[in-house]
Amino acid sequence: MKRKIVSVLMCATMTAALFAGCGGGGDTQASGDAAKTDDAANDAADDGASEAAGDDAAADDGASEAAGDDAAAGGSDGGTITIGFAQVGHESDWRTASTKSCQDVFSAENGYDLQFVDCDNDSAAQIEAVRGFIQQAVDYIIIDPIVSTGWDTVLTECEDAGIPVIIIDRTIDDSDKYVSWVGSNFKTEGLAAGEWLKAYAENKGISEINALVIEGSTGASATIGRTEGFKEIADANGWTIVDSQSGDFTEAGGQEVMESYIKSYEGKFNVVICQNDNEAFGAMTAMKNAGIEYGVGKDVILVSFDACTAGLEKVMSGDINADFECNPLAAPDVEKVIKQLQAGETPEKEVYMTEHWYVNEDVLSSITVNGEEQALTVVTQEIIDAQY
Ligand code: GYE
């Protein structure tokens, strides 16, 4: 509930300060029809964020209604709804929060039988997990696609078996054979990081940017979008991206890549962009070991994505300058999609999560991303306590 209060307050503040309203992720890139649905989706997502962690009202309602609907609309056994979830793996804090969100919402108490498979970042294993769900004749399949391509065959198999597929988080680029996708706009996150860096450098009188990027897992849409978004701003401003390599979204990967960057480029960079918090923690260890000073007021500006609890703690302590949120609590919105399907309704094809951009210093109040003014939020202990 705390999170909800914070969210509502933040929305209120932002709405008062900006005409854009609450949220950064989905709104900005949407156009046409998608734009119309985004506000509603974001509101829904915000509620979801507040209530996912077993926060009762939404999930419990869902439970009783889902079970109730089921009696009418019919799960496979006339009661419990069976869901197969092919999760990416367990590489990061974000992933842990995503898994917990699904397990909390799709619990036995809520009327679900959740078949959970941790695919350990192995795309072939993920496709096999989906085939296993088809064999089990589950009622719904949820996939968080490790990579964005190679999906059409197995999604056709799901379609042939009459099992609706819901995609969460990362996107699929080579098939549209799924009912809905619930997630974040990764390119907007990358653009926001770029726009923030531009405004921050101007504010601090930093005229030259030499950035090292530690990318996420290769082929993941989260990596592709964040890389593209940041590069677009870098190119437009004549910044140098000194190097850009994958740290696989892990702390060990971030440390390893940063250690090799330090060997090759020591003294030649003033910005490190890590595509998730865990990579940022690894990069911090590598820089600390090499005696390189990073964070607020130091030699190297450190930027991260995800903004999970531990990431925000590092923003508050000044180790990370800015952290671009990616909301992992998609399960309440996925449950809404399932309830719509149970009721014979057609859910939205795309549902965007609500996200905020977090900073340490109170020097800039907003940035403009895709022509839309978006608030920057200075991290407080209250925000950290309410985060996932
Ligand atoms: O940023 C990272 C995780 O797909 C958005 O995957 C997700 C990313 C997230 O491992 O921490």
Coordinates of C-alpha atoms and ligand atoms in Angstrom, one line a residue:
M1 CA 0.0 0.0 0.0
K2 CA 2.9 2.3 0.7
R3 CA 4.0 2.1 -2.8
K4 CA 0.5 3.1 -4.0
I5 CA 0.6 6.2 -1.8
V6 CA 4.0 7.2 -3.1
S7 CA 2.9 6.5 -6.7
V8 CA -0.2 8.6 -6.3
L9 CA 1.7 11.5 -4.7
M10 CA 4.3 11.3 -7.4
C11 CA 1.7 11.3 -10.1
A12 CA 0.0 14.3 -8.4
T13 CA 3.2 16.2 -8.2
M14 CA 4.2 15.4 -11.7
T15 CA 0.7 16.2 -13.1
A16 CA 0.8 19.5 -11.3
A17 CA 4.3 20.3 -12.6
L18 CA 3.9 18.9 -16.1
F19 CA 1.1 18.7 -18.5
A20 CA 2.4 15.2 -19.5
G21 CA 0.9 13.5 -16.4
C22 CA 2.4 10.4 -14.8
G23 CA 4.8 8.0 -16.3
G24 CA 7.5 8.0 -18.8
G25 CA 7.9 4.6 -20.4
G26 CA 4.9 3.8 -22.5
D27 CA 3.4 7.2 -23.3
T28 CA 6.2 8.7 -25.1
Q29 CA 6.7 6.4 -28.0
A30 CA 3.1 5.5 -28.5
S31 CA 1.3 6.9 -31.4
G32 CA -2.2 6.7 -32.8
D33 CA -4.3 4.0 -31.1
A34 CA -1.6 2.9 -28.8
A35 CA -1.4 6.4 -27.4
K36 CA -5.1 6.3 -26.5
T37 CA -4.8 3.1 -24.5
D38 CA -1.6 4.0 -22.8
D39 CA -2.9 6.2 -20.1
A40 CA -5.4 3.6 -19.0
A41 CA -2.7 1.0 -19.2
N42 CA -0.3 3.1 -17.2
D43 CA -2.9 3.8 -14.6
A44 CA -3.6 0.1 -14.4
A45 CA 0.1 -0.6 -14.2
D46 CA 0.6 1.8 -11.5
D47 CA -2.1 0.2 -9.4
G48 CA -0.5 -3.1 -10.3
A49 CA 2.8 -1.9 -9.1
S50 CA 1.4 -1.0 -5.7
E51 CA -0.5 -4.1 -5.2
A52 CA 1.5 -6.8 -6.8
A53 CA 3.5 -7.9 -3.9
G54 CA 0.6 -9.8 -2.3
D55 CA -0.9 -6.5 -1.6
D56 CA -4.2 -8.1 -1.4
A57 CA -6.9 -6.0 -2.8
A58 CA -6.1 -6.4 -6.5
A59 CA -4.7 -9.8 -6.3
D60 CA -7.4 -11.1 -4.0
D61 CA -10.2 -9.7 -6.1
G62 CA -8.5 -11.3 -9.0
A63 CA -8.4 -14.6 -7.1
S64 CA -12.1 -14.7 -6.3
E65 CA -13.2 -13.4 -9.7
A66 CA -10.8 -15.6 -11.6
A67 CA -12.0 -18.6 -9.7
G68 CA -15.6 -17.4 -10.1
D69 CA -15.2 -16.7 -13.8
D70 CA -13.6 -20.0 -14.2
A71 CA -16.7 -21.8 -13.0
A72 CA -18.6 -20.0 -15.6
A73 CA -16.1 -19.7 -18.4
G74 CA -14.3 -22.9 -17.6
G75 CA -10.6 -23.5 -16.9
S76 CA -9.4 -26.8 -18.1
D77 CA -10.6 -28.7 -15.0
G78 CA -13.6 -26.4 -14.4
G79 CA -11.9 -24.6 -11.5
T80 CA -8.2 -23.8 -11.3
I81 CA -6.7 -21.9 -14.2
T82 CA -3.4 -23.5 -15.2
I83 CA -0.7 -21.1 -16.4
G84 CA 2.7 -22.1 -17.8
F85 CA 5.3 -19.3 -17.4
A86 CA 8.6 -19.5 -19.3
Q87 CA 10.7 -17.0 -17.3
V88 CA 14.1 -15.7 -18.7
G89 CA 16.2 -16.9 -15.7
H90 CA 17.4 -15.5 -12.4
E91 CA 20.1 -13.1 -13.6
S92 CA 19.2 -9.9 -11.7
D93 CA 17.2 -8.2 -9.0
W94 CA 14.7 -7.1 -11.6
R95 CA 14.2 -10.8 -12.6
T96 CA 13.7 -11.8 -8.9
A97 CA 11.0 -9.1 -8.6
S98 CA 9.3 -10.2 -11.8
T99 CA 9.2 -13.8 -10.7
K100 CA 7.8 -12.9 -7.3
S101 CA 5.2 -10.7 -8.9
C102 CA 3.9 -13.7 -11.0
Q103 CA 4.1 -16.1 -8.1
D104 CA 2.2 -13.8 -5.8
V105 CA -0.6 -13.1 -8.3
F106 CA -0.9 -16.6 -9.9
S107 CA -0.9 -18.4 -6.5
A108 CA -3.0 -21.4 -5.6
E109 CA -5.0 -19.2 -3.1
N110 CA -5.9 -17.0 -6.1
G111 CA -7.2 -19.9 -8.0
Y112 CA -4.2 -20.7 -10.2
D113 CA -1.8 -23.6 -10.9
L114 CA 1.4 -21.9 -12.0
Q115 CA 3.8 -24.1 -13.9
F116 CA 7.0 -22.0 -13.6
V117 CA 10.1 -22.7 -15.6
D118 CA 13.4 -20.8 -15.1
C119 CA 15.0 -21.0 -18.5
D120 CA 18.4 -19.9 -17.2
N121 CA 19.0 -17.5 -20.1
D122 CA 18.9 -20.4 -22.7
S123 CA 16.6 -19.6 -25.7
A124 CA 16.5 -23.3 -26.8
A125 CA 15.4 -24.3 -23.3
Q126 CA 12.8 -21.6 -23.3
I127 CA 11.2 -22.9 -26.6
E128 CA 11.2 -26.4 -25.1
A129 CA 9.5 -25.1 -22.0
V130 CA 6.7 -23.7 -24.1
R131 CA 6.4 -27.0 -26.0
G132 CA 6.2 -28.7 -22.6
F133 CA 3.3 -26.4 -21.6
I134 CA 1.5 -27.3 -24.9
Q135 CA 1.9 -31.0 -24.0
Q136 CA 0.5 -30.3 -20.5
A137 CA -2.5 -28.5 -22.2
V138 CA -2.2 -25.6 -19.9
D139 CA -4.9 -22.9 -20.1
Y140 CA -2.6 -19.9 -20.8
I141 CA 1.1 -19.5 -21.6
I142 CA 3.2 -16.6 -20.4
I143 CA 6.5 -16.0 -22.0
D144 CA 9.2 -13.4 -21.2
P145 CA 11.3 -13.9 -24.4
I146 CA 15.0 -14.2 -23.8
V147 CA 15.7 -13.1 -27.3
S148 CA 13.3 -11.2 -29.7
T149 CA 13.5 -13.5 -32.7
G150 CA 12.9 -17.2 -33.5
W151 CA 9.4 -17.3 -32.2
D152 CA 7.0 -17.8 -35.0
T153 CA 7.1 -21.6 -35.2
V154 CA 6.5 -22.3 -31.5
L155 CA 3.8 -19.6 -31.3
T156 CA 2.0 -21.2 -34.3
E157 CA 2.1 -24.5 -32.3
C158 CA 0.5 -22.7 -29.3
E159 CA -2.1 -21.2 -31.7
D160 CA -2.8 -24.6 -33.2
A161 CA -3.3 -26.0 -29.7
G162 CA -5.7 -23.3 -28.9
I163 CA -3.6 -21.9 -26.0
P164 CA -3.6 -18.1 -25.7
V165 CA -0.1 -16.7 -25.2
I166 CA 0.7 -13.6 -23.2
I167 CA 4.1 -12.0 -23.6
I168 CA 5.6 -10.0 -20.7
D169 CA 8.5 -7.7 -20.5
R170 CA 10.8 -8.2 -23.5
T171 CA 9.2 -8.1 -27.0
I172 CA 9.0 -10.5 -29.9
D173 CA 9.9 -9.0 -33.3
D174 CA 9.2 -11.8 -35.7
S175 CA 5.7 -13.0 -34.8
D176 CA 2.4 -11.5 -33.7
K177 CA 0.8 -14.8 -32.7
Y178 CA 0.1 -13.7 -29.1
V179 CA -2.8 -12.1 -27.4
S180 CA -1.2 -9.3 -25.5
W181 CA 2.2 -8.0 -24.5
V182 CA 2.7 -6.3 -21.1
G183 CA 6.0 -4.4 -20.6
S184 CA 8.1 -1.3 -20.9
N185 CA 9.3 0.9 -23.8
F186 CA 13.1 0.1 -23.7
K187 CA 14.0 2.6 -26.4
T188 CA 12.3 5.3 -24.4
E189 CA 14.4 4.3 -21.4
G190 CA 17.6 4.6 -23.5
L191 CA 16.4 8.0 -24.9
A192 CA 15.7 9.2 -21.3
A193 CA 19.2 8.2 -20.2
G194 CA 20.6 10.2 -23.1
E195 CA 18.4 13.2 -22.6
W196 CA 19.2 13.3 -18.9
L197 CA 23.0 13.0 -19.6
K198 CA 22.8 15.9 -22.0
A199 CA 20.9 18.1 -19.6
Y200 CA 23.1 17.1 -16.7
A201 CA 26.4 17.7 -18.6
E202 CA 25.2 21.1 -19.6
N203 CA 24.2 21.9 -16.0
K204 CA 27.7 20.8 -14.7
G205 CA 29.6 22.4 -17.5
I206 CA 30.9 19.1 -18.9
S207 CA 31.6 19.7 -22.6
E208 CA 32.9 16.3 -23.7
I209 CA 31.3 12.9 -23.3
N210 CA 33.3 9.7 -23.7
A211 CA 30.9 6.9 -22.7
L212 CA 31.4 3.2 -22.1
V213 CA 28.3 1.2 -22.4
I214 CA 27.8 -2.2 -20.6
E215 CA 25.0 -3.7 -22.6
G216 CA 22.5 -6.4 -21.4
S217 CA 22.1 -9.8 -22.9
T218 CA 22.7 -10.0 -26.6
G219 CA 19.5 -10.3 -28.7
A220 CA 17.2 -9.2 -25.8
S221 CA 14.8 -6.5 -26.8
A222 CA 15.6 -4.7 -23.5
T223 CA 19.3 -4.5 -24.7
I224 CA 18.4 -3.5 -28.2
G225 CA 16.0 -0.7 -27.2
R226 CA 18.2 0.8 -24.5
T227 CA 21.2 0.7 -26.8
E228 CA 19.4 2.3 -29.7
G229 CA 17.8 5.0 -27.5
F230 CA 21.0 6.1 -25.9
K231 CA 23.0 6.0 -29.2
E232 CA 20.4 8.2 -30.9
I233 CA 21.1 11.0 -28.3
A234 CA 24.9 10.3 -28.4
D235 CA 25.0 10.6 -32.2
A236 CA 22.9 13.7 -32.2
N237 CA 25.2 15.4 -29.7
G238 CA 28.5 14.2 -31.1
W239 CA 29.4 12.1 -28.1
T240 CA 31.9 9.3 -28.3
I241 CA 30.8 5.8 -27.4
V242 CA 34.2 4.5 -26.6
D243 CA 33.0 0.8 -26.5
S244 CA 29.8 -1.1 -26.0
Q245 CA 29.9 -4.8 -24.9
S246 CA 27.5 -7.2 -23.2
G247 CA 27.7 -7.8 -19.5
D248 CA 24.7 -10.2 -19.8
F249 CA 22.6 -8.3 -17.2
T250 CA 24.6 -9.9 -14.3
E251 CA 26.9 -8.4 -11.6
A252 CA 29.7 -10.7 -12.6
G253 CA 29.3 -9.8 -16.2
G254 CA 29.3 -6.0 -15.4
Q255 CA 32.5 -6.4 -13.4
E256 CA 34.3 -8.5 -16.0
V257 CA 33.4 -6.0 -18.8
M258 CA 34.4 -3.0 -16.7
E259 CA 37.7 -4.6 -15.8
S260 CA 38.6 -5.1 -19.4
Y261 CA 37.4 -1.6 -20.2
I262 CA 39.7 -0.2 -17.5
K263 CA 42.7 -2.1 -19.0
S264 CA 42.0 -0.7 -22.5
Y265 CA 40.6 2.8 -21.7
E266 CA 41.7 4.0 -18.3
G267 CA 41.7 7.8 -18.3
K268 CA 39.7 7.9 -21.6
F269 CA 36.1 7.8 -20.4
N270 CA 34.0 10.0 -18.1
V271 CA 30.6 8.2 -18.3
V272 CA 29.7 4.5 -17.8
I273 CA 26.2 3.4 -18.9
C274 CA 25.1 0.1 -17.4
Q275 CA 22.0 -1.4 -18.8
N276 CA 20.9 -2.8 -15.4
D277 CA 21.6 -2.3 -11.7
N278 CA 23.4 -5.6 -11.3
E279 CA 25.9 -4.7 -14.0
A280 CA 26.3 -1.3 -12.3
F281 CA 27.2 -3.0 -9.0
G282 CA 29.9 -5.1 -10.9
A283 CA 31.2 -2.0 -12.7
M284 CA 31.5 -0.2 -9.3
T285 CA 33.6 -3.0 -7.8
A286 CA 35.9 -2.9 -10.9
M287 CA 36.3 0.8 -10.7
K288 CA 36.8 0.8 -6.9
N289 CA 39.5 -1.9 -7.3
A290 CA 41.2 0.3 -9.9
G291 CA 41.0 3.4 -7.8
I292 CA 38.6 5.1 -10.2
E293 CA 36.2 7.5 -8.6
Y294 CA 32.6 7.4 -9.8
G295 CA 29.2 8.9 -9.0
V296 CA 28.0 12.3 -7.9
G297 CA 30.8 14.9 -8.0
K298 CA 33.4 12.3 -9.1
D299 CA 35.4 11.7 -12.3
V300 CA 33.0 9.2 -13.9
I301 CA 29.2 9.6 -14.2
L302 CA 27.5 6.3 -13.6
V303 CA 24.1 5.6 -15.1
S304 CA 21.9 2.5 -14.6
F305 CA 18.5 1.1 -15.6
D306 CA 15.9 -0.9 -13.6
A307 CA 15.9 1.1 -10.3
C308 CA 15.2 -1.9 -8.1
T309 CA 15.7 -1.3 -4.3
A310 CA 19.5 -1.9 -4.2
G311 CA 19.9 0.3 -7.3
L312 CA 18.0 3.2 -5.7
E313 CA 20.1 2.8 -2.5
K314 CA 23.2 3.4 -4.7
V315 CA 21.5 6.4 -6.2
M316 CA 20.7 7.8 -2.8
S317 CA 24.3 7.2 -1.6
G318 CA 25.6 9.0 -4.7
D319 CA 27.4 6.0 -6.3
I320 CA 25.0 6.0 -9.2
N321 CA 24.0 9.4 -10.7
A322 CA 20.8 8.4 -12.4
D323 CA 18.7 5.2 -12.6
F324 CA 16.0 4.7 -15.3
E325 CA 13.2 2.6 -13.9
C326 CA 11.9 -0.5 -15.6
N327 CA 8.8 -1.8 -13.7
P328 CA 8.9 -5.6 -13.2
L329 CA 5.5 -5.9 -11.6
A330 CA 3.6 -6.9 -14.7
A331 CA 1.6 -9.8 -13.2
P332 CA -1.4 -7.8 -12.1
D333 CA -1.9 -6.5 -15.6
V334 CA -1.4 -10.0 -17.0
E335 CA -4.1 -11.2 -14.7
K336 CA -6.4 -8.5 -16.1
V337 CA -5.7 -9.8 -19.6
I338 CA -6.5 -13.3 -18.4
K339 CA -9.7 -12.2 -16.8
Q340 CA -10.8 -10.4 -20.0
L341 CA -10.1 -13.6 -22.0
Q342 CA -12.1 -15.7 -19.5
A343 CA -14.9 -13.2 -19.9
G344 CA -14.7 -13.6 -23.7
E345 CA -13.4 -10.0 -24.2
T346 CA -10.5 -8.9 -26.4
P347 CA -7.6 -7.4 -24.4
E348 CA -5.4 -4.6 -25.6
K349 CA -2.5 -5.9 -27.7
E350 CA 0.0 -3.7 -25.9
V351 CA 0.0 -2.7 -22.2
Y352 CA 2.7 -0.3 -21.0
M353 CA 4.0 -0.2 -17.4
T354 CA 4.4 3.1 -15.6
E355 CA 8.0 4.2 -14.9
H356 CA 10.0 7.0 -13.2
W357 CA 13.4 8.4 -13.7
Y358 CA 15.4 8.6 -10.5
V359 CA 18.4 10.9 -9.7
N360 CA 20.5 11.8 -6.7
E361 CA 20.8 15.6 -7.1
D362 CA 18.1 18.2 -7.1
V363 CA 19.6 20.1 -10.0
L364 CA 17.2 19.4 -12.9
S365 CA 13.4 18.9 -12.4
S366 CA 12.6 17.4 -15.8
I367 CA 13.9 16.3 -19.2
T368 CA 12.2 16.2 -22.6
V369 CA 12.0 12.8 -24.2
N370 CA 10.4 12.3 -27.6
G371 CA 9.1 15.9 -27.3
E372 CA 7.3 15.2 -23.9
E373 CA 8.4 16.7 -20.6
Q374 CA 9.1 14.0 -18.0
A375 CA 9.9 14.5 -14.4
L376 CA 13.1 13.5 -12.6
T377 CA 12.6 12.2 -9.1
V378 CA 15.2 12.7 -6.4
V379 CA 15.4 9.4 -4.5
T380 CA 14.3 9.4 -0.9
Q381 CA 14.3 6.7 1.8
E382 CA 10.5 6.6 1.5
I383 CA 10.8 5.8 -2.2
I384 CA 13.4 3.1 -1.6
D385 CA 11.3 1.5 1.1
A386 CA 8.3 1.3 -1.3
Q387 CA 10.4 -0.1 -4.2
Y388 CA 10.6 -3.7 -5.3
Ligands
GYE1 O1 16.5 -4.8 -17.1 C1 17.4 -6.8 -16.4 C2 16.9 -8.2 -16.5 O2 14.2 -7.7 -19.5 C3 13.8 -5.6 -18.7 O3 16.2 -8.2 -17.8 C4 14.4 -6.9 -18.4 C5 15.8 -6.9 -18.1 C6 16.2 -6.1 -16.9 O4 17.7 -9.2 -16.3 O5 17.8 -6.5 -15.1

